[in-house]
Short mmCIF file of C-alpha atoms and ligand atoms in Angstrom, two decimals:
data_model
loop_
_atom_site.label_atom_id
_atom_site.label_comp_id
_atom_site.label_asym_id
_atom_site.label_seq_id
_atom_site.Cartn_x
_atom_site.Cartn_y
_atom_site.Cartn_z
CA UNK A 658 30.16 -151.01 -25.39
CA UNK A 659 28.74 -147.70 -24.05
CA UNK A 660 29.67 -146.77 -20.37
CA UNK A 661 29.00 -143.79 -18.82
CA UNK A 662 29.65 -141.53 -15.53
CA UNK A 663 27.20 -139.07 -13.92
CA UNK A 664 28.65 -136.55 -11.42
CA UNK A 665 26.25 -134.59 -9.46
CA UNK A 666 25.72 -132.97 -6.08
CA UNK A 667 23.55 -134.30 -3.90
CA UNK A 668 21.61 -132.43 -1.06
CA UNK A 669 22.43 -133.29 2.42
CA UNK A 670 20.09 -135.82 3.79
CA UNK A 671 17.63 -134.91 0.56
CA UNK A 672 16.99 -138.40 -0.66
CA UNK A 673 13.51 -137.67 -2.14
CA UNK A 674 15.09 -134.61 -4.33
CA UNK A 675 18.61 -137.04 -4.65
CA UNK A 676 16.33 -139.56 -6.30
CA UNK A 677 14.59 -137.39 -8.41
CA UNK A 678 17.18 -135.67 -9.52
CA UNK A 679 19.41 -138.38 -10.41
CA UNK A 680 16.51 -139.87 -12.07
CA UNK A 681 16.27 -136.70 -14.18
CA UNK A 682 20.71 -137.28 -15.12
CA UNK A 683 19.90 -140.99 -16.25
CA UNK A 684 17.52 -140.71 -18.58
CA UNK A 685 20.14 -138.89 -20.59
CA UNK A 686 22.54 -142.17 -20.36
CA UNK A 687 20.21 -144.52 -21.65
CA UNK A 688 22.51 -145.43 -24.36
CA UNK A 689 24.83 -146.97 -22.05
CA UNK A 690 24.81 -150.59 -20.97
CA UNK A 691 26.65 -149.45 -18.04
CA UNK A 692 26.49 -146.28 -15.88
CA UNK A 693 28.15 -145.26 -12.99
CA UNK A 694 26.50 -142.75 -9.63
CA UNK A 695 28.93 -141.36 -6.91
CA UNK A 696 29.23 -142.83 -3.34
CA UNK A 697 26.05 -142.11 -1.30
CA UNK A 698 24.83 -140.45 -4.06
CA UNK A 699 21.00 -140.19 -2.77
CA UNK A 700 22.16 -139.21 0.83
CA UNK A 701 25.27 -137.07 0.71
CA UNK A 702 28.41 -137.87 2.38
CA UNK A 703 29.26 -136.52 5.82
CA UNK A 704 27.02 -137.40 8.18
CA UNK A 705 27.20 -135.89 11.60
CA UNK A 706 26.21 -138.95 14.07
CA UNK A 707 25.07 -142.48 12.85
CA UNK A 708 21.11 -141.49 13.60
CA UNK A 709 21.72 -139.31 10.31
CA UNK A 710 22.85 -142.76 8.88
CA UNK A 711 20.58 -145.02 10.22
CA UNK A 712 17.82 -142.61 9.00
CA UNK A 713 18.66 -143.02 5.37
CA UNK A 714 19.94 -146.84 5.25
CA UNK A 715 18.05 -149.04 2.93
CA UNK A 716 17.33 -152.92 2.26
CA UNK A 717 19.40 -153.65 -1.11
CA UNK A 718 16.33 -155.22 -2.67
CA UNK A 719 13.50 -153.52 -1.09
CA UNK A 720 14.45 -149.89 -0.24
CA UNK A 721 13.31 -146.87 -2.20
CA UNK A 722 16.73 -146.07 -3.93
CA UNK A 723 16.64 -149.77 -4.79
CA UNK A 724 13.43 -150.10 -6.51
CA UNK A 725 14.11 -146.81 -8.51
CA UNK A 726 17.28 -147.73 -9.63
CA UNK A 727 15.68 -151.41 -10.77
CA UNK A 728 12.69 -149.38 -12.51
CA UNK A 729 15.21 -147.07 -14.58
CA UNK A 730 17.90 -150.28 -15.19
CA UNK A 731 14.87 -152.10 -16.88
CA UNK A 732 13.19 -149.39 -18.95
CA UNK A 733 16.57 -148.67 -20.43
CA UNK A 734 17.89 -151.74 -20.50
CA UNK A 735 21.04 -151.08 -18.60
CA UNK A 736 23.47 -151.48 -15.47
CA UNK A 737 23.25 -149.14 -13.25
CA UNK A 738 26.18 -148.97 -10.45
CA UNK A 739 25.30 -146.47 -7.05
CA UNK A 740 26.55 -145.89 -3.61
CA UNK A 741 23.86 -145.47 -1.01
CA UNK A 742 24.07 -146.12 3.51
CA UNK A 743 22.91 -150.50 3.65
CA UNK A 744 21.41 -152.10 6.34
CA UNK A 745 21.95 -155.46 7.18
CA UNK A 746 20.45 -156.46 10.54
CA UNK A 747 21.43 -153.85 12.76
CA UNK A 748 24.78 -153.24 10.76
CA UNK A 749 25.63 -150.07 8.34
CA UNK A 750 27.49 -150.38 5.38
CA UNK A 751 28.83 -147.72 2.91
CA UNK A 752 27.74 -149.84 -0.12
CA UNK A 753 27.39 -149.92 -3.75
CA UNK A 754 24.33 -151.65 -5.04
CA UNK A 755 24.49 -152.95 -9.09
CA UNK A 756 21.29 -153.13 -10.41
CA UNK A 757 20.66 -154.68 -14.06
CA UNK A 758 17.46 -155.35 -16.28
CA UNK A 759 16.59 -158.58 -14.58
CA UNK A 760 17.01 -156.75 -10.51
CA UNK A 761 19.51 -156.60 -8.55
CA UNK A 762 22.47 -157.88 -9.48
CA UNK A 763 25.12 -157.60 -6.12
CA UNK A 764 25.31 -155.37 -3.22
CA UNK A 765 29.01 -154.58 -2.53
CA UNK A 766 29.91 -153.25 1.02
CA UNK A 767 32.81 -151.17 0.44
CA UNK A 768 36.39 -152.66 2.81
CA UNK A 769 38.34 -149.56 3.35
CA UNK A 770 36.29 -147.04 5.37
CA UNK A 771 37.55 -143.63 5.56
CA UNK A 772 37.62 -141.26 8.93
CA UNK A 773 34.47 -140.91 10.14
CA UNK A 774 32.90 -143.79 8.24
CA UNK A 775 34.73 -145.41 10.90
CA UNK A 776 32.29 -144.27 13.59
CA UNK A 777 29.20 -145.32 11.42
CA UNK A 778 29.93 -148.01 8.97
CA UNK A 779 31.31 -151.56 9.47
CA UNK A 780 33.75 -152.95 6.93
CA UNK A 781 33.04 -154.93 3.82
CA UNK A 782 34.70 -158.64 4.09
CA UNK A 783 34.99 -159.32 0.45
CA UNK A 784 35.27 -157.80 -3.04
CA UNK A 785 32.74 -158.43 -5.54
CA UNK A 786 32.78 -159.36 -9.20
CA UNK A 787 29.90 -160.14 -11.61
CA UNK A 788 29.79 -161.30 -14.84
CA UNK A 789 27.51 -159.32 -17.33
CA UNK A 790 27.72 -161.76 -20.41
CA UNK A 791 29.89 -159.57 -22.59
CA UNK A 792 31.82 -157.94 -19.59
CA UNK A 793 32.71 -158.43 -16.15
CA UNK A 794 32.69 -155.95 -13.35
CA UNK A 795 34.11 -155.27 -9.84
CA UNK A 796 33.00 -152.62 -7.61
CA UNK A 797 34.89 -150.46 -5.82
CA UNK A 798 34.03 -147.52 -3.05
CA UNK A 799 36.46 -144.14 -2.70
CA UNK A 800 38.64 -145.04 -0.34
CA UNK A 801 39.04 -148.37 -1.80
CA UNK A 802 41.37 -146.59 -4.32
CA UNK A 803 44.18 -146.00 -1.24
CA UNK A 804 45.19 -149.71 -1.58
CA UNK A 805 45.91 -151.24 -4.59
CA UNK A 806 44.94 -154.82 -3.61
CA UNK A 807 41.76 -153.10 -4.35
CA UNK A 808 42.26 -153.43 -8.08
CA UNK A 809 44.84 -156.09 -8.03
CA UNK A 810 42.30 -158.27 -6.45
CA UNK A 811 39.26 -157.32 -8.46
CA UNK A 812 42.13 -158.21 -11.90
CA UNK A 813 42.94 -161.25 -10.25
CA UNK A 814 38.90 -162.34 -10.02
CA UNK A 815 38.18 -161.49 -13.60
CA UNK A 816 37.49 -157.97 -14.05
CA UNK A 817 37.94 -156.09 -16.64
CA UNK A 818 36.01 -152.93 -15.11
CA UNK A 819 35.95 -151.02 -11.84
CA UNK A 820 32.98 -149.65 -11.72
CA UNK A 821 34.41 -146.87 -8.72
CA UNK A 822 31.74 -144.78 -7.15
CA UNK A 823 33.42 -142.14 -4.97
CA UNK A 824 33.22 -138.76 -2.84
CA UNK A 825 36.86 -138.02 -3.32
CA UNK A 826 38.19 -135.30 -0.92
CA UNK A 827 42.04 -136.13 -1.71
CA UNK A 828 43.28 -134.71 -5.26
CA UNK A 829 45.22 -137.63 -5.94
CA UNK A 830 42.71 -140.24 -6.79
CA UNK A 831 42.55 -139.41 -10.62
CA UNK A 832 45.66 -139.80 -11.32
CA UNK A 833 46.31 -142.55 -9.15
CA UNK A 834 43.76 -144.50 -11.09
CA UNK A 835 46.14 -144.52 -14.66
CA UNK A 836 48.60 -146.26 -12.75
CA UNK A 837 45.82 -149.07 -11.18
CA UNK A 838 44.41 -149.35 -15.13
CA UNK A 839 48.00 -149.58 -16.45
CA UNK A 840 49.32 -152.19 -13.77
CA UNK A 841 46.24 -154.38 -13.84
CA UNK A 842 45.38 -153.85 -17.61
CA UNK A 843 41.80 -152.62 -16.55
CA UNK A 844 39.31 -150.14 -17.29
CA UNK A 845 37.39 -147.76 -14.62
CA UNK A 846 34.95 -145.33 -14.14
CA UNK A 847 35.15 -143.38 -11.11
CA UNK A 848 32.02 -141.08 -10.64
CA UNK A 849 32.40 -138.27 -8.18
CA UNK A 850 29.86 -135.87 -6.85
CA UNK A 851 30.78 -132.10 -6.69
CA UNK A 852 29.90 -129.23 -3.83
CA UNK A 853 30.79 -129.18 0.08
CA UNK A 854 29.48 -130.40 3.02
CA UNK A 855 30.39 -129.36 6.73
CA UNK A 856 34.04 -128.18 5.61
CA UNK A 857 34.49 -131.13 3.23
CA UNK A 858 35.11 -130.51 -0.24
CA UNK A 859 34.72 -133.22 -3.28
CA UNK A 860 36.98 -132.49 -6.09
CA UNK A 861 34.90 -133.43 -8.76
CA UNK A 862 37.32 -134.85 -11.80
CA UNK A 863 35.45 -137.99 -12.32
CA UNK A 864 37.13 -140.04 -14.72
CA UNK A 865 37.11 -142.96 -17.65
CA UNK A 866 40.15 -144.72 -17.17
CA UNK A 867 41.73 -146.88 -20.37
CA UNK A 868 43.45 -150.32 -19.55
CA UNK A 869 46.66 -148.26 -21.12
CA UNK A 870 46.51 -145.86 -18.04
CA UNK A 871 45.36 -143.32 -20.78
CA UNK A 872 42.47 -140.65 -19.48
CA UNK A 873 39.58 -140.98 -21.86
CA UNK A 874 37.64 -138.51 -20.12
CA UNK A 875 38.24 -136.62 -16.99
CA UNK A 876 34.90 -134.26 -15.76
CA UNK A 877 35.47 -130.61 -14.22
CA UNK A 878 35.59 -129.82 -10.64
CA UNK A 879 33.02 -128.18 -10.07
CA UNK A 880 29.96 -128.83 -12.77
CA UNK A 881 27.43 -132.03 -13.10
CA UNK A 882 28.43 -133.99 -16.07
CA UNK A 883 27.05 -136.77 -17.62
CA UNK A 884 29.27 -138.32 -20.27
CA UNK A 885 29.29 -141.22 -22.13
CA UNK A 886 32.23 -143.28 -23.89
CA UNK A 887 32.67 -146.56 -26.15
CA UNK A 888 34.80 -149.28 -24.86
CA UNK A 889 36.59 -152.30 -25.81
CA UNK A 890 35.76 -154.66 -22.87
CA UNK A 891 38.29 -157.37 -24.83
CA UNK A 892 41.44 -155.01 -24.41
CA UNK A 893 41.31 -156.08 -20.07
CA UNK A 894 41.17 -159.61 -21.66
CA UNK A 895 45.05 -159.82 -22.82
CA UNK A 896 47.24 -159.42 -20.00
CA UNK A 897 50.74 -159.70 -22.51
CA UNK A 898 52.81 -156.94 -22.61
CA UNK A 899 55.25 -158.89 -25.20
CA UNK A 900 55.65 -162.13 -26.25
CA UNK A 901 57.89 -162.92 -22.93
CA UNK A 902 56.03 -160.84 -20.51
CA UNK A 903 52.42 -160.85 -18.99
CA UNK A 904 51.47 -159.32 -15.91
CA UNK A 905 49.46 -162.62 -14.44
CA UNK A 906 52.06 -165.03 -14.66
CA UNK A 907 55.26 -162.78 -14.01
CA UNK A 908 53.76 -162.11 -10.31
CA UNK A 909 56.62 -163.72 -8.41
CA UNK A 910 54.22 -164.30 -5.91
CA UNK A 911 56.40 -166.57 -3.72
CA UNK A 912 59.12 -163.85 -3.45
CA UNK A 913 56.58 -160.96 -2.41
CA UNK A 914 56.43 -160.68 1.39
CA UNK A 915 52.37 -160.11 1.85
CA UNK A 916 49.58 -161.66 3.72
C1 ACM B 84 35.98 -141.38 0.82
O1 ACM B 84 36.33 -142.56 0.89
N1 ACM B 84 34.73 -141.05 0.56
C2 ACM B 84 36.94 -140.29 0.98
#
């Protein structure tokens, strides 16, 4: 199965050029059922006050990044995975909408806010996994990478694939993600934009992860990249090390000391 991550840099508040321009970097992934856009991809990232927010925030059906994203996912017959600023009621999310052939498929509102998301966003209450048929999916946001109940709960639901938008500013995230893939037999693809905004600087290095903790592809810092690899959505399936050993069922869940 063909997946595939597209880092870019979006323009600050440039949603109408975002759009267009991310429109322009799918149409070279169309051999991938699933694809993968950065966090906030058609907005940028560091907004200055929550009018900048508010501005930009969209319906996950009806709004204009929305109805793109649901007119590329059909024409190529694909998944398409994106961050962009939701509005529910009167409430912000940083969220990442999944689109598929058939509409939307789930609107994820990502739990762990970092720094000033604080000031803009409200927290997601629940993680989110969908079954595509021949694959199953959980989303993930940036930050959501920090804690790895992240992962361990999107394993424990069924997934065999974080799809991970981000607009990593830490360097650690990439290689923090081997050990997420290697501990919860998973695959991800983190998609990170590149460029700077108000003394913020994304890192770039977006990355295929193998359910081995191997890097199948990691993306330079500081170029757009669109790149596309073949995976084995069965490997997430067996969760055996050895023939005495599986990482499910050795949990010695009554021993750990967690809410
Ligand atoms: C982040 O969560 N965008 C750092």
């Amino acid at each position: 199965m063909k997946i595939a991550n597209v880092q870019m840099e979006p323009v600050f508040l440039g949603r109408e050029e975002n759009l267009d321009h991310a429109a322009h970097l799918l149409e070279k992934t169309s051999d991938a059922k699933i694809v993968v856009l950065p966090e906030l991809f058609n907005t940028g990232y560091n907004f200055q006050n929550k009018a900048e927010a508010e501005l930009l925030a969209e319906d996950y059906k009806t709004g204009p990044t929305s109805r793109l994203l649901q007119d590329i996912a059909r024409e190529n017959e694909q998944y398409i995975a994106a961050g962009y600023v939701e509005k529910i009621g009167d409430i912000l999310y940083n969220s990442q909408l999944l689109v598929g052939y058939d509409g939307v498929v789930s609107s994820y509102q990502k739990v762990h806010l970092f720094f000033n998301e604080k000031k803009f966003f409200a927290p997601g209450k629940e993680f989110k996994v969908s079954d595509l048929g021949d694959i199953r999916v959980g989303q993930m946001v940036c930050f959501d990478w920090f804690f790895p109940e992240s992962t361990r709960t999107l394993m424990l639901m069924g997934a065999d694939i974080v799809l991970h938008s981000a607009n990593l500013v830490l360097p650690y995230c990439p290689n923090s993600m081997v050990t997420r893939c290697l501990e919860n037999r998973m695959y991800a693809v983190t998609s990170n934009r590149i460029g700077e905004e108000f003394g913020l600087r994304y890192i770039g290095m977006s990355q295929i992860t193998g359910t081995d903790g191997s890097i199948i592809h990691r993306s330079p810092e500081d170029t757009e990249e669109v790149w596309i690899e073949d995976i084995n959505p069965l490997l997430a399936r067996n969760k055996d090390m050895n023939d005495l050993n599986n990482i499910v069922s050795d949990r010695q869940t009554d021993v750990y000391k967690i809410k």
